[in-house]
Amino acid sequence: MVSAQEISQAGQIRDARMRVAVIGCGYVGLVTGVCLAEVGHEVHLVDLDKKKIEMLNSGKAPIYELGLDLLLQSNKPSLHFYSDITEAIQDRDIEVIFIAVGTPSDKEGHADLTALFRAARSLIGLINEKTVVVVKSTVPVGTCDNVAEMLDTQRVISNPEFLKEGTAVKDCLEPDRVVIGHHFDCNDAVDIMIHLYYPIVRGDYDKIVLMDRRSSEMTKYAANVMLAARLSMMNELAVLCEKYDADIEQVRLGIGKDERIGPHFLKAGPGYGGSCFPKDVSALLCMAEKVKVEPIMLSAIKDRNDNQRYHAACKILDYFRWSLQDKRIVVWGLAFKAGTDDARESPALEIIRTLVEKDAMVVAHDPKATETFQEAFGDHDNLSYNGQYGALFGADALVLLTDWDEYKKPNWELIGRSMYKKTIFDFRNIWDREHLERDGFYYESIGRAPSATFFV
Ligand code: UDX
């Protein structure tokens, strides 16, 4: 495989400003488009959702993502939004078209490619022999080959996205690596991709990893399941720590210093969520089953994660001896992680569902994700929403599910005065147990034995 530098040097010097289209204005498409504009490209973004396009045209991002609103404003002249693909592409001499539509799980856990193939099909007749079509959506291995066949061109590139919600803009502008999967005899398409990314990698060709399309598609799944595996392992170790009176936080520091393991992505909690890990583990599981490979590891990663949510809910149920009638339980944190308004596959969905179904009165708060959570959860008589401190009046327990900065150093004096019972379930291990116990709180976390005193 030739390197990015070799290909780029062989290619002619190009105009630095390129014309790009992005289909899909979700977290990936919108952030990619805005960041490409930020580094100097002209970007035409399309989404079928007219409301989204209206918002974007008025200068507002339809999602919460740090720095996104600012970049939308400052790059207004380079950004154009449409709800019609033809209008976005025809007669605009677009060089690169990104497909960044959702590939959610279907009922069986396969990646649902309906939107992706719809987007690809809509390009028939709109592209010319030079256009490069880039699949950014996470897709099963072989999908880019299908897109290439559909469009009758090998200038289809697999370019998976590794950005994280909450730090998406930074991740996109300062990536660890840019994976470009291409057909073996399409070096000029690769050259175009390298020029497109040149201002993002700032000339550091080592960040560009070239490979074949199928390996690139697999790389995206491999990265996500590897990270999910770390979390499931840590969560299982946390359960063992609870039983053997060890402390998962100390274990985390101990193993994180091993250079081979490293300190990142080792925090035990209520289980991973979000739009990627659960969906991608399931999709790879389905891909394994399709080719009759027993997905031993993948099944274990998924099972531990499903179990971890239940394990967290059971801690609350056990404490109240499985009787939650008339208990007022406050939940802080509905987003699947801090820094995002996204509640997809959030542990809060299952944990709150378990509590309300056991007749608890749940009062929830989140700095950004209340609306998306409400949409995903639906209404329930036993669930209401309130301000961070207002929710606590007369509460029997406070449960922390998302480690937002707002929650890290709360006013414990006010909390203690407001609550009926000073009972804390810290499922992100962010609070100081000794300090809380000294102030008369019952404290329970993940991966550490609970306080000795019960109030029930
Ligand atoms: C993930 C991948 O990190 C990213 O590369 C990919 O492009 C999309 O999927 P994202 O879902 O935005 O990104 O969030 P991430 O920060 O990776 O967290 C995923 C889940 O793991 C969250 O539920 C988070 O709370 C959990 N997590 C993360 C932990 O429980 N412990 C940790 O140490 C890290």
XYZ file of N, CA and C in Angstrom, residues 1-5 157-160 162 176-182 190 194 201 204-212 215-216 219:
96
model
N 0.850 -1.204 0.000
C 0.000 0.000 0.000
C 0.885 1.254 0.000
N 0.660 2.179 -0.920
C 1.463 3.412 -0.952
C 1.024 4.336 0.185
N 1.946 5.262 0.548
C 1.608 6.149 1.663
C 0.867 7.379 1.146
N 0.248 8.113 2.082
C -0.472 9.338 1.731
C 0.481 10.348 1.112
N 1.705 10.424 1.661
C 2.667 11.401 1.168
C 3.042 11.109 -0.280
N -15.169 6.048 -1.578
C -14.175 5.982 -0.503
C -14.874 5.653 0.804
N -14.244 4.804 1.602
C -14.727 4.604 2.976
C -13.877 5.487 3.883
N -14.533 6.375 4.607
C -13.793 7.322 5.455
C -14.532 7.442 6.798
N -14.382 6.409 7.642
C -15.152 6.404 8.891
C -14.829 7.587 9.791
N -14.467 9.165 13.629
C -14.173 8.705 14.991
C -14.505 9.764 16.038
N -6.901 12.036 15.587
C -5.720 11.166 15.821
C -5.258 10.615 14.480
N -6.265 10.249 13.669
C -5.984 9.656 12.355
C -7.169 9.868 11.424
N -6.854 9.816 10.125
C -7.908 9.886 9.114
C -7.780 8.598 8.301
N -8.784 7.744 8.393
C -8.718 6.474 7.672
C -9.391 6.651 6.304
N -8.650 6.290 5.275
C -9.194 6.393 3.913
C -9.119 5.014 3.259
N -10.273 4.435 3.051
C -10.334 3.124 2.413
C -10.734 3.303 0.964
N -9.945 2.739 0.046
C -10.200 3.033 -1.377
C -10.039 1.790 -2.237
N -7.959 9.140 -4.101
C -7.262 9.248 -2.811
C -6.549 10.596 -2.735
N -6.789 13.382 0.155
C -5.635 13.877 0.917
C -5.600 15.411 0.877
N -5.085 17.784 8.833
C -3.933 17.072 9.437
C -2.698 17.980 9.458
N 0.627 16.691 8.347
C 1.173 15.494 9.003
C 0.590 14.243 8.313
N 1.318 13.794 7.278
C 0.807 12.668 6.478
C 0.685 11.376 7.277
N 1.467 11.275 8.369
C 1.396 10.049 9.170
C 0.006 9.825 9.756
N -0.750 10.919 9.854
C -2.109 10.779 10.422
C -3.078 10.142 9.422
N -2.690 10.128 8.149
C -3.590 9.572 7.136
C -3.250 8.098 6.925
N -4.219 7.252 7.197
C -3.990 5.804 7.082
C -4.757 5.303 5.860
N -4.003 4.864 4.857
C -4.656 4.366 3.640
C -4.811 2.854 3.717
N -5.907 2.379 3.238
C -6.133 0.923 3.239
C -7.226 0.593 2.226
N -7.537 -0.704 2.129
C -8.616 -1.066 1.219
C -9.962 -0.758 1.888
N -11.314 -3.129 4.775
C -10.579 -3.005 6.044
C -10.963 -1.706 6.737
N -11.180 -0.671 5.942
C -11.565 0.615 6.517
C -12.941 0.504 7.198
N -12.414 -1.266 10.332
C -11.669 -0.475 11.325
C -12.617 0.306 12.228
